[in-house]
Coordinates of C-alpha atoms in Angstrom, one line a residue:
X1468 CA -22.0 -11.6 -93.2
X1469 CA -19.3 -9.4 -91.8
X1470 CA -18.4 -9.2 -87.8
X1471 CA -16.9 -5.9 -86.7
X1472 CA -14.6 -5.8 -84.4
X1473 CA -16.0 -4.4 -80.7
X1474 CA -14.0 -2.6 -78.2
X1475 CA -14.1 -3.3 -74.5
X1476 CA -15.7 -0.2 -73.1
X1477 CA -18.5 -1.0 -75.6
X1478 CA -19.0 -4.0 -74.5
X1479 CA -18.8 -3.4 -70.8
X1480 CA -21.3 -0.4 -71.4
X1481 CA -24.0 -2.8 -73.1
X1482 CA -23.5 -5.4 -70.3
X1483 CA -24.0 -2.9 -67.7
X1484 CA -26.8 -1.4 -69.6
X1485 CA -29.0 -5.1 -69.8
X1486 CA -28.3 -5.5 -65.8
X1487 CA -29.6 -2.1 -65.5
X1488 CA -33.0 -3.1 -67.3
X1489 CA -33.3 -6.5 -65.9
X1490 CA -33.2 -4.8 -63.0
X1491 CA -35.9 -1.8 -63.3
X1492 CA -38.0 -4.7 -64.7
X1493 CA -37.9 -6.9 -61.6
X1494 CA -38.4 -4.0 -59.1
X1495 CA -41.3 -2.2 -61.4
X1496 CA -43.2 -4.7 -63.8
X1497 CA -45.3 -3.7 -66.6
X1498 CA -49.4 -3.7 -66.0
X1499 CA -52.1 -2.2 -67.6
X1500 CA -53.9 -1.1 -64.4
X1501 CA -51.4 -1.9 -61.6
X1502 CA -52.7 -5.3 -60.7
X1503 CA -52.3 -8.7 -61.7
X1504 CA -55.6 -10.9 -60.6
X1505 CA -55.5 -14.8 -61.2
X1506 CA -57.9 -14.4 -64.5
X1507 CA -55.2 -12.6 -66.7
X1508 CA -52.2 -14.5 -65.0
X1509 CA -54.3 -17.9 -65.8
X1510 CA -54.2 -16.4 -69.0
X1511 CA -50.7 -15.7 -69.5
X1512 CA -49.7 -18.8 -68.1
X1513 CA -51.4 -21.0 -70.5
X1514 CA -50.2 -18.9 -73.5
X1515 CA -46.8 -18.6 -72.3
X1516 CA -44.4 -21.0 -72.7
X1517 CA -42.6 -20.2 -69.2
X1518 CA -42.3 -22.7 -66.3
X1519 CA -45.7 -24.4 -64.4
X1520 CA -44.6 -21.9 -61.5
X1521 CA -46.8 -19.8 -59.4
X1522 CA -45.8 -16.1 -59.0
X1523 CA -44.3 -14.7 -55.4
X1524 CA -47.1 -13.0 -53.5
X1525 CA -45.2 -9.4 -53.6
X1526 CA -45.6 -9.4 -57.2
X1527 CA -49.7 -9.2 -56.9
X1528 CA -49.7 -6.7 -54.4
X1529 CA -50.5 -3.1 -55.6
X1530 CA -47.9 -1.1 -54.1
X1531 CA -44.4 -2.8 -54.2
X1532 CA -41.7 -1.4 -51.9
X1533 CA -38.2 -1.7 -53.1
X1534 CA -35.6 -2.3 -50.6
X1535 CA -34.0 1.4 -49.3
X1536 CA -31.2 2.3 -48.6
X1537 CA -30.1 4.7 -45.4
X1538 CA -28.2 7.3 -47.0
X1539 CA -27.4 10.9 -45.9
X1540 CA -29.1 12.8 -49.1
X1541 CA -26.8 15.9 -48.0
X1542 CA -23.8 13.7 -48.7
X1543 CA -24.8 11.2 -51.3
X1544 CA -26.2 13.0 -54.3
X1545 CA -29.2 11.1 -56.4
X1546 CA -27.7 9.5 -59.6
X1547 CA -29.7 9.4 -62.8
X1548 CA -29.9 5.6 -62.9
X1549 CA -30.0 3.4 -60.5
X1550 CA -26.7 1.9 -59.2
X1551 CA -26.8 -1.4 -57.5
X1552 CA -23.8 -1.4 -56.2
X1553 CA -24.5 1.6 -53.9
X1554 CA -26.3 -0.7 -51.2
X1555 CA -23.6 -4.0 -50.3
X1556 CA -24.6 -5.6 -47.2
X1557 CA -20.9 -6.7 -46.8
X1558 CA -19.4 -3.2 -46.7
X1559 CA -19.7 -0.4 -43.5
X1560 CA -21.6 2.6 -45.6
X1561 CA -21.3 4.6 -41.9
X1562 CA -19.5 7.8 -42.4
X1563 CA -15.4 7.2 -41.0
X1564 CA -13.9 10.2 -39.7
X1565 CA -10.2 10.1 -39.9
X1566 CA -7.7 9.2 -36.8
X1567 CA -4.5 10.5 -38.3
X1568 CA -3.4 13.9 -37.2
X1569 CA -0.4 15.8 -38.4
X1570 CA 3.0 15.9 -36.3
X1571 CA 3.8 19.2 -35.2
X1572 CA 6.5 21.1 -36.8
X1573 CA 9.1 21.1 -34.2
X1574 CA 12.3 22.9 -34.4
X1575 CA 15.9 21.7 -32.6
X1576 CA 17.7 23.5 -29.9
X1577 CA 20.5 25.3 -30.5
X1578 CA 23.5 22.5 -29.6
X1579 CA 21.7 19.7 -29.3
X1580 CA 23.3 17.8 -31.8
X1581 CA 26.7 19.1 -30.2
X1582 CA 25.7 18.1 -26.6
X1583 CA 24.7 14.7 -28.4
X1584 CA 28.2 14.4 -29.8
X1585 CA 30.1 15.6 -26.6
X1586 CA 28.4 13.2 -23.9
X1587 CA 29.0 10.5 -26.7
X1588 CA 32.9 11.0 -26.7
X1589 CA 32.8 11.2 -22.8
X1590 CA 31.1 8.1 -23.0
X1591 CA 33.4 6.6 -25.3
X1592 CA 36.7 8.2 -23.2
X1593 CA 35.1 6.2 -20.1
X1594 CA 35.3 3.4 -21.8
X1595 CA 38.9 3.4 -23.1
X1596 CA 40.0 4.4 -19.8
X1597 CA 38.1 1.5 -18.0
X1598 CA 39.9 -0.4 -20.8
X1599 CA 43.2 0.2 -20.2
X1600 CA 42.8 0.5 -16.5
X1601 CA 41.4 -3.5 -17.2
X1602 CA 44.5 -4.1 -19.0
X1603 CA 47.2 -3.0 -16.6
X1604 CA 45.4 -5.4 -13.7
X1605 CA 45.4 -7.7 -15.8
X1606 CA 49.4 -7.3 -17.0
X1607 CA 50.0 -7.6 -13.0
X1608 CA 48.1 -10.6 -12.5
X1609 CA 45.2 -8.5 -10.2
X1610 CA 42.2 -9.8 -12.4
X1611 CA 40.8 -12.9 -10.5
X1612 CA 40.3 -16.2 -12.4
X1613 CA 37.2 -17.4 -13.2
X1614 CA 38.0 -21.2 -13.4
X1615 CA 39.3 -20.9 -10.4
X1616 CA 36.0 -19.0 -8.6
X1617 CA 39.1 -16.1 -7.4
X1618 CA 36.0 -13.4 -7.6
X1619 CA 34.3 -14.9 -4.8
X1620 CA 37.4 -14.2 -2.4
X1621 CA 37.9 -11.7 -0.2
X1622 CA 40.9 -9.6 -0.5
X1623 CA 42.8 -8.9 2.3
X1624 CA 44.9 -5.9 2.7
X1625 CA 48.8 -5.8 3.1
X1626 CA 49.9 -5.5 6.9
X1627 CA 51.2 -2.6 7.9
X1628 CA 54.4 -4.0 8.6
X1629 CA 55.8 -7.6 7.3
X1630 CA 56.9 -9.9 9.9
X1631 CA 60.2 -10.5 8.5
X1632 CA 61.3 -6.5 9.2
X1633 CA 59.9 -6.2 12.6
X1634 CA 63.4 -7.3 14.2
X1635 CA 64.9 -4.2 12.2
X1636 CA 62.8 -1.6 12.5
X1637 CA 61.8 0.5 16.1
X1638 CA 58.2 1.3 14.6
X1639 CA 55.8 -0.9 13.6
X1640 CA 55.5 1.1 10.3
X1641 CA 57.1 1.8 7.0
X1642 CA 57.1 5.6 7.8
X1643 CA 60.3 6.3 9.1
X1644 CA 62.3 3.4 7.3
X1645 CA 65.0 6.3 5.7
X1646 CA 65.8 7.1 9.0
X1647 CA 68.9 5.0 9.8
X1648 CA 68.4 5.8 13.6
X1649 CA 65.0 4.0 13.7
X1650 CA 67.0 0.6 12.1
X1651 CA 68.0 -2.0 14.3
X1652 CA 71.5 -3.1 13.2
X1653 CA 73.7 -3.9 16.2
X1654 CA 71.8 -6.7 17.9
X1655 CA 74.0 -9.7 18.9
X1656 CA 70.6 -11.9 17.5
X1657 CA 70.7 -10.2 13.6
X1658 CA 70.6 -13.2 11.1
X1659 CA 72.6 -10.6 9.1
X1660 CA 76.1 -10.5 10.0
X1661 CA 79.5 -8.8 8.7
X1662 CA 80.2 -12.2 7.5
X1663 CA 78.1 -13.0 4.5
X1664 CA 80.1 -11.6 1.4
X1665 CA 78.6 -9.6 -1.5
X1666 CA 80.4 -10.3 -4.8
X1667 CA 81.1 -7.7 -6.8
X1668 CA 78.5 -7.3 -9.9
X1669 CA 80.4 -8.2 -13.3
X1670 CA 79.2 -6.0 -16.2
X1671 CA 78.4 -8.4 -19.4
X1672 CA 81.0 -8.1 -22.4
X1673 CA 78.2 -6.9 -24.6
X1674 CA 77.1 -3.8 -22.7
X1675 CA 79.9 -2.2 -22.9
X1676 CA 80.1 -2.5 -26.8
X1677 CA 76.6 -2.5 -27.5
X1678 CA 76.0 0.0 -30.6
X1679 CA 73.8 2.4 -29.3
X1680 CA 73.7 4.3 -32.9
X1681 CA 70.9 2.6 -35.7
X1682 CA 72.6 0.5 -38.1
X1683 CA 72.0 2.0 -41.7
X1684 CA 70.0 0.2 -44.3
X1685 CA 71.6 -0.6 -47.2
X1686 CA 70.7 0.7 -50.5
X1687 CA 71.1 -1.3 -53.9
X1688 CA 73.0 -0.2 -56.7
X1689 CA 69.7 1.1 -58.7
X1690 CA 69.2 3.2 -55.0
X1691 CA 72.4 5.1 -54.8
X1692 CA 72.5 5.4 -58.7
X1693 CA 68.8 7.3 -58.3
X1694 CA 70.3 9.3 -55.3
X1695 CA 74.1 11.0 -56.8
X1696 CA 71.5 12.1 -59.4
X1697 CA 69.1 13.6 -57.6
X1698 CA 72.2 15.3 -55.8
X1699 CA 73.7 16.2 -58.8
X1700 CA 70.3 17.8 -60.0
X1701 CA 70.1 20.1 -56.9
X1702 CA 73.9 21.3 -57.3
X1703 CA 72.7 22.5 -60.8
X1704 CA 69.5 24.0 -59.5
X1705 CA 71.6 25.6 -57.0
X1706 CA 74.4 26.9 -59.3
X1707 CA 71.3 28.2 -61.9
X1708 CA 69.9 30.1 -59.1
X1709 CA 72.9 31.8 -58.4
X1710 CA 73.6 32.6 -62.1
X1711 CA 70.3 33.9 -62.4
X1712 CA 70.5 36.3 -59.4
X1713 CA 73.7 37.7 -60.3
X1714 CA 76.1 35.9 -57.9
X1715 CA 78.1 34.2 -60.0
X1716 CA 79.3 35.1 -64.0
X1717 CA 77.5 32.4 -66.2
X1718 CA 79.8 29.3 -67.2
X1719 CA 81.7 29.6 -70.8
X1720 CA 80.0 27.3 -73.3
X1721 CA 81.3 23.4 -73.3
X1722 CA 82.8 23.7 -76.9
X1723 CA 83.8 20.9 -78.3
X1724 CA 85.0 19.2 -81.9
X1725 CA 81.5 17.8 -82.5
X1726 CA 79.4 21.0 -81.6
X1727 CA 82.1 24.0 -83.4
X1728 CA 79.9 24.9 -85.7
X1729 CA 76.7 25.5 -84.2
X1730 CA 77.9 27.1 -80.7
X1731 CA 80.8 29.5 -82.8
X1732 CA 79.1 29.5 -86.6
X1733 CA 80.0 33.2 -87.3
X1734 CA 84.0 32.8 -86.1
X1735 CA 84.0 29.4 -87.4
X1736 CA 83.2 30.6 -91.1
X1737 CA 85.4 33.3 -90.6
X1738 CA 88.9 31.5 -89.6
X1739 CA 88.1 27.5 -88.8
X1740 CA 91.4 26.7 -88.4
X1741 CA 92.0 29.2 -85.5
X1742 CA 88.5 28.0 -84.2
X1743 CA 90.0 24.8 -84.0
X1744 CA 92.8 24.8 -82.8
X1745 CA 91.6 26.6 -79.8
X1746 CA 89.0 24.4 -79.3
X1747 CA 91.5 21.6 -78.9
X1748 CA 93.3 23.9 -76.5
X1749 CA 89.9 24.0 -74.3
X1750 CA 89.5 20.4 -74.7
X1751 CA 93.7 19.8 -73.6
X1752 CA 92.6 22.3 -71.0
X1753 CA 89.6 20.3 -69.3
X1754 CA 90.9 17.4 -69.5
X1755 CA 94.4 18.7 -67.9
X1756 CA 92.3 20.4 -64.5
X1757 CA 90.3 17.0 -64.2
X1758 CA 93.3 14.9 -64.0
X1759 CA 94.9 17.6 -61.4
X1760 CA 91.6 17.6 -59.5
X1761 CA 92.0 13.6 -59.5
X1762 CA 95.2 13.6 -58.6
X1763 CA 94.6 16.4 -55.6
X1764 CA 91.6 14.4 -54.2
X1765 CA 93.8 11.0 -53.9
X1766 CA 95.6 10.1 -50.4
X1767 CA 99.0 10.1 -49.9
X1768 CA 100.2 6.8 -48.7
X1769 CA 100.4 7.7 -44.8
X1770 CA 96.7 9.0 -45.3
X1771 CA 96.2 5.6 -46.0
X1772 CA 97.1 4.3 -43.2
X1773 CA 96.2 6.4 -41.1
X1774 CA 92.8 6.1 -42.7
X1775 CA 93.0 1.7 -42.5
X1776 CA 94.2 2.1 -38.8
X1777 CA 91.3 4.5 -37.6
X1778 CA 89.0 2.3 -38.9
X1779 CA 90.4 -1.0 -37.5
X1780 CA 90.3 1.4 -34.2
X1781 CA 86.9 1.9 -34.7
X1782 CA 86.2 -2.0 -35.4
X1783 CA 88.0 -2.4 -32.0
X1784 CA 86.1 -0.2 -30.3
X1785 CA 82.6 -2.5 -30.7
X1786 CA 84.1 -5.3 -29.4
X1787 CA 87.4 -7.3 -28.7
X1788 CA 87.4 -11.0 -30.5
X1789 CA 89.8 -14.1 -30.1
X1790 CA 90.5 -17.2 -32.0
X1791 CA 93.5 -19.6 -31.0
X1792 CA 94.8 -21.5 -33.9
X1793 CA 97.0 -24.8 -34.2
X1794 CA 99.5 -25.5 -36.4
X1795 CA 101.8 -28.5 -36.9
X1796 CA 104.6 -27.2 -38.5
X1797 CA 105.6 -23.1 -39.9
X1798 CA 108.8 -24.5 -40.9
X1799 CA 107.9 -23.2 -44.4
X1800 CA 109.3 -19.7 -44.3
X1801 CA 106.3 -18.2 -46.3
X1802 CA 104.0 -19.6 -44.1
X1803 CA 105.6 -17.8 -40.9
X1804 CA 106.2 -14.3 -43.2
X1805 CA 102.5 -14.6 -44.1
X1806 CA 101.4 -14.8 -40.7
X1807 CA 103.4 -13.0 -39.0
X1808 CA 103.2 -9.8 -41.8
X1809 CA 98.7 -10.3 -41.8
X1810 CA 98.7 -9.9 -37.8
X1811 CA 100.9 -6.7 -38.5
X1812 CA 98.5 -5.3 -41.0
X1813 CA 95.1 -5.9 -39.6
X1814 CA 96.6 -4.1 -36.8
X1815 CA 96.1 -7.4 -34.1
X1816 CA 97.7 -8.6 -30.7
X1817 CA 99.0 -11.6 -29.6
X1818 CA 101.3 -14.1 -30.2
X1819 CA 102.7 -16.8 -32.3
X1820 CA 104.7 -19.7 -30.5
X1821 CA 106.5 -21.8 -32.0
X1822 CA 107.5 -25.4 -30.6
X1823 CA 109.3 -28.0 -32.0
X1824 CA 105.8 -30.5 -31.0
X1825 CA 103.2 -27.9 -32.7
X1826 CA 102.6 -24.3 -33.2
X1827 CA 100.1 -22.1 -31.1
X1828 CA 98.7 -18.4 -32.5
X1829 CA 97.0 -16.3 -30.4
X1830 CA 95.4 -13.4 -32.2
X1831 CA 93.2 -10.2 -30.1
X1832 CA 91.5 -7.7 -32.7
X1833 CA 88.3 -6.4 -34.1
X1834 CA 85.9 -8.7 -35.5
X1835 CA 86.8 -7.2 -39.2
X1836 CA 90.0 -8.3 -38.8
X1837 CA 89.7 -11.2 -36.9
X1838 CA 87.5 -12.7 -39.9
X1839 CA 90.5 -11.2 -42.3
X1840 CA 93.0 -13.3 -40.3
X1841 CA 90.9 -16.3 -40.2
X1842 CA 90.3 -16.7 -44.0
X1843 CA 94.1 -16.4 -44.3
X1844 CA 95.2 -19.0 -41.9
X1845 CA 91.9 -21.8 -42.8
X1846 CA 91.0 -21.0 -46.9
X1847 CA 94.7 -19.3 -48.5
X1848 CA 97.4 -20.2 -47.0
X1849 CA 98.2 -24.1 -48.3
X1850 CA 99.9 -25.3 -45.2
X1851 CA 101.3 -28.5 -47.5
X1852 CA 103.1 -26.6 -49.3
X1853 CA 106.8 -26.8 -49.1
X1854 CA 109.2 -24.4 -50.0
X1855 CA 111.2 -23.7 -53.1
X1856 CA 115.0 -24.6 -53.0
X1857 CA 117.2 -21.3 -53.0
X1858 CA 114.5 -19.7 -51.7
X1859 CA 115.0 -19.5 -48.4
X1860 CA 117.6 -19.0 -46.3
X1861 CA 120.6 -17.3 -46.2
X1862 CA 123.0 -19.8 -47.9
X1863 CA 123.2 -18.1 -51.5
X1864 CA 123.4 -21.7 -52.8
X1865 CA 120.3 -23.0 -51.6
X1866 CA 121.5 -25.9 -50.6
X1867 CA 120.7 -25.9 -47.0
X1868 CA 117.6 -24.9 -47.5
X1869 CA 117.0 -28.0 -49.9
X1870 CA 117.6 -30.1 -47.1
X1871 CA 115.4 -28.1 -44.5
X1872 CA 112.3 -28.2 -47.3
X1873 CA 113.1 -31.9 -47.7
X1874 CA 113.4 -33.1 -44.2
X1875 CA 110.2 -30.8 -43.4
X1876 CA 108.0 -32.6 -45.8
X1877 CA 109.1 -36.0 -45.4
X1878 CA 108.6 -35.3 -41.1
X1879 CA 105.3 -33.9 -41.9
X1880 CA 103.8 -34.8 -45.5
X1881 CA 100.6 -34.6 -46.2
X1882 CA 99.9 -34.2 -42.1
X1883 CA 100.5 -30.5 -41.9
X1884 CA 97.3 -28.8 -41.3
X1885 CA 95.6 -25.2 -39.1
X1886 CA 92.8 -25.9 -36.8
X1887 CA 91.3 -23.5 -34.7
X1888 CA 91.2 -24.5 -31.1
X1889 CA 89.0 -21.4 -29.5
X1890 CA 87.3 -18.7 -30.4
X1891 CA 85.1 -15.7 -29.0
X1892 CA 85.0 -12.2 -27.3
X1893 CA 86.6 -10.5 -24.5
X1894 CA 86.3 -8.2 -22.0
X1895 CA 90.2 -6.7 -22.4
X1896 CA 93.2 -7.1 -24.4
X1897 CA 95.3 -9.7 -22.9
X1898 CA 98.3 -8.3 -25.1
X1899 CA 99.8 -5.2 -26.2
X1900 CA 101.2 -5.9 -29.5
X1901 CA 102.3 -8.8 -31.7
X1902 CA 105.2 -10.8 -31.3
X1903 CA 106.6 -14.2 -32.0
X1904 CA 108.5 -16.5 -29.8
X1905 CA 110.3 -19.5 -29.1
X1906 CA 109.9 -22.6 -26.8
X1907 CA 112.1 -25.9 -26.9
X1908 CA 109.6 -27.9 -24.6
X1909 CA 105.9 -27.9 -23.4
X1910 CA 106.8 -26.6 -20.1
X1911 CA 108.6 -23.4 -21.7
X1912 CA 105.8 -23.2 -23.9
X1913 CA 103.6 -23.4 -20.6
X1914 CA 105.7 -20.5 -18.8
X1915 CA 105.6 -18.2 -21.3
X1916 CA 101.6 -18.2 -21.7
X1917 CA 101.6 -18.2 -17.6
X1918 CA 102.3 -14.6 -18.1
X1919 CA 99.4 -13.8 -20.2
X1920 CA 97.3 -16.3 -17.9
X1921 CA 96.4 -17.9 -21.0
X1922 CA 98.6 -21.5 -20.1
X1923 CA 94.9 -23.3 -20.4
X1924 CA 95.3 -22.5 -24.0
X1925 CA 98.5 -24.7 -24.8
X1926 CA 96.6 -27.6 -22.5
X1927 CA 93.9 -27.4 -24.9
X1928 CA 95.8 -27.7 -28.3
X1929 CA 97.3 -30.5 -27.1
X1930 CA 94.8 -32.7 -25.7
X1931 CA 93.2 -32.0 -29.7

């Protein structure tokens, strides 16, 4: 026996076909003439194997009603079969009539959108101006604190005249106070007398040589590499334009030993010995007008120093430095050549004393050449050091100057050293050059600073 395999439309349709029967036979049974009397149901009943159950009283009448349903036959049409689903008693079959109605089609204004936009930016305008108006009370301190309830106080407003001016001024305003003849200045009772001095405002040392001008940044090697060839390349560009709009005669080809033959092939076939010998003539040639050019661009030796002392000028010009040095001995006569030649050359002012107790340098300058000094006197010079014999002096034989060397290291030894007592800055040169002098005693070496007003100087090295 073989079961074929049944889709599910078929068997919904046969399902819904058996409810449909069931149905028709419940509302309309089958009788032969329309009604059932006790006799042919007592009948059935004993034949038929159904339950001992009487049958419902609507069944035995003769005209059975079905149920109806209230329908609108203009807007239900009759089916062919009878659909139970039609009547559901939890379901509103009242006709609804739709609520929703269509918007409108509205069109915008011309500029509403712009009018939108405008008052938005006012709005906005307001409200950075009422910022910043907020922020300036509060940068002068007009904003009341709220820990400290300030909101709830009244503010007063200012007088119209402060009680500490009324005994200067005729009026009892601030209207006329330019007018010198409404001042009150030659009362016997003014607090403010001829006698209380005014000093005299001192400008700082640093506002006069303040550098008003940016300092430059400083590029790295790989930075001014990149930028003398990006000069370079304009100069070409330039110089190609030029070429190519007639103003100047195109350069002669760079001919050289290792490119003869492919800039001069024809000639160098020809006669190669004559092409080369005046291509090493070109080659002498260059190499003579860039040595000249060398030679023409260096500076002579008073361009030098002319160029050395502008710019210790200019170093001078930001500001004027100081350091006062102490040194035991400068019996060593390279020791006083050395710093007495370095002051001389960084182009600095002051002094050198010498004293048979210690030595005091004063040196003015530039703060270039005030470091320059400095490195001299504290990191080259070796102030232990003693001189060679025949060396020094003027005794051709050296034998003097033995003597002096000895006795000055066995006085000093290993003691001889440079300290620096003071340093700083200025307002003014307190020398006009640099010199070296002499003193026998402390109290020479006292008058001859008095001049300078710098005897504090010699006080100071000697209490170190």
């Amino acid at each position: 026996m073989s079961y074929s395999k049944r889709s599910r439309e078929e068997n919904d349709l046969d399902s819904r076909a058996h409810h449909v029967k069931k149905t028709r036979e419940a509302f309309h049974p089958k009788r032969s003439d329309g009604v059932l009397n006790n006799t042919q149901y007592d009948s059935q009943k004993k034949s038929g194997k159904g339950l001992d159950v009487d049958i419902h009283p609507l069944l035995r009448a003769s005209t059975l009603s079905a149920p109806t349903i209230q329908t609108d036959q203009s807007e239900f049409k009759r089916k062919k079969w009878f659909d139970p689903g039609a009547y559901n008693p939890y379901i509103n079959h009242t006709k609804t009539i739709s609520t929703h109605r269509p918007k409108p089609l509205k069109f915008n204004q011309q500029g509403k959108y712009v009018q939108q936009g405008q008052k938005l930016r006012e709005r906005l305008k307001e409200e950075e101006e009422e910022r910043k108006r907020h922020q300036e009370l509060e940068s002068r301190g007009l904003i009341p604190d709220v820990s400290l309830n300030e909101e709830s106080y009244q503010p007063s407003y200012p007088p119209l005249m402060e009680w500490w001016d009324r005994p200067y001024l005729r009026d009892n305003n601030y209207s006329k106070i330019d007018d010198i003849s409404r001042r009150i200045l030659d009362n016997e009772n003014m607090p403010v007398t001829s006698y209380i001095q005014h000093p005299v405002l001192i400008q700082p040392i640093w506002v006069g040589t303040k550098q008003s001008d940016i300092t430059p940044m400083f590029l790295t090697k790989q930075e001014r590499k990149r930028m003398r060839k990006n000069d370079r390349q304009i100069r070409h560009k330039e110089m190609q334009d030029r070429i190519k709009l007639g103003l100047d005669p195109p350069p002669e080809p760079k001919v050289k030993l290792s490119n003869l033959m492919n800039v001069l092939t024809n000639e160098a076939i020809r006669d190669p010995t004559a092409v080369e010998n005046r291509v090493k003539q070109q080659v002498e040639e260059r190499l003579r007008k860039h040595l000249a050019d060398n030679e023409a661009r260096k500076l002579t030796k008073e361009e030098k120093h002319a160029k050395i002392y502008a710019k210790q000028e200019q170093d001078l010009a930001k500001g004027i430095h100081t350091t006062v040095y102490k040194v035991n001995s400068l019996d060593n006569p390279q020791h006083s050549f050395k710093v007495d030649i370095n002051a001389k050359q960084d182009n600095l002012f002051g002094i050198c004393l010498k004293n048979p107790n210690f030595n005091l340098i004063i040196v003015e300058g530039g703060e270039k050449s005030i470091n320059h000094y400095k490195k001299l006197l504290m990191n080259r010079i070796k102030w232990n050091e003693v001189a060679a014999s025949g060396k020094s002096g003027n005794d051709p034989s050296g034998i003097s100057s033995e003597v002096n060397s000895r006795s000055t290291f066995n006085e000093h030894g290993n003691d001889n050293e440079c300290s620096i007592i003071w340093e700083g800055k200025l307002p003014k040169l307190n020398f006009q050059k640099w010199s070296f002098m002499y003193s026998r005693n402390d109290e020479e070496a006292i008058n001859v600073l008095k001049k300078f007003g710098l005897e504090n100087y010699w006080r100071l090295a000697k209490s170190k």
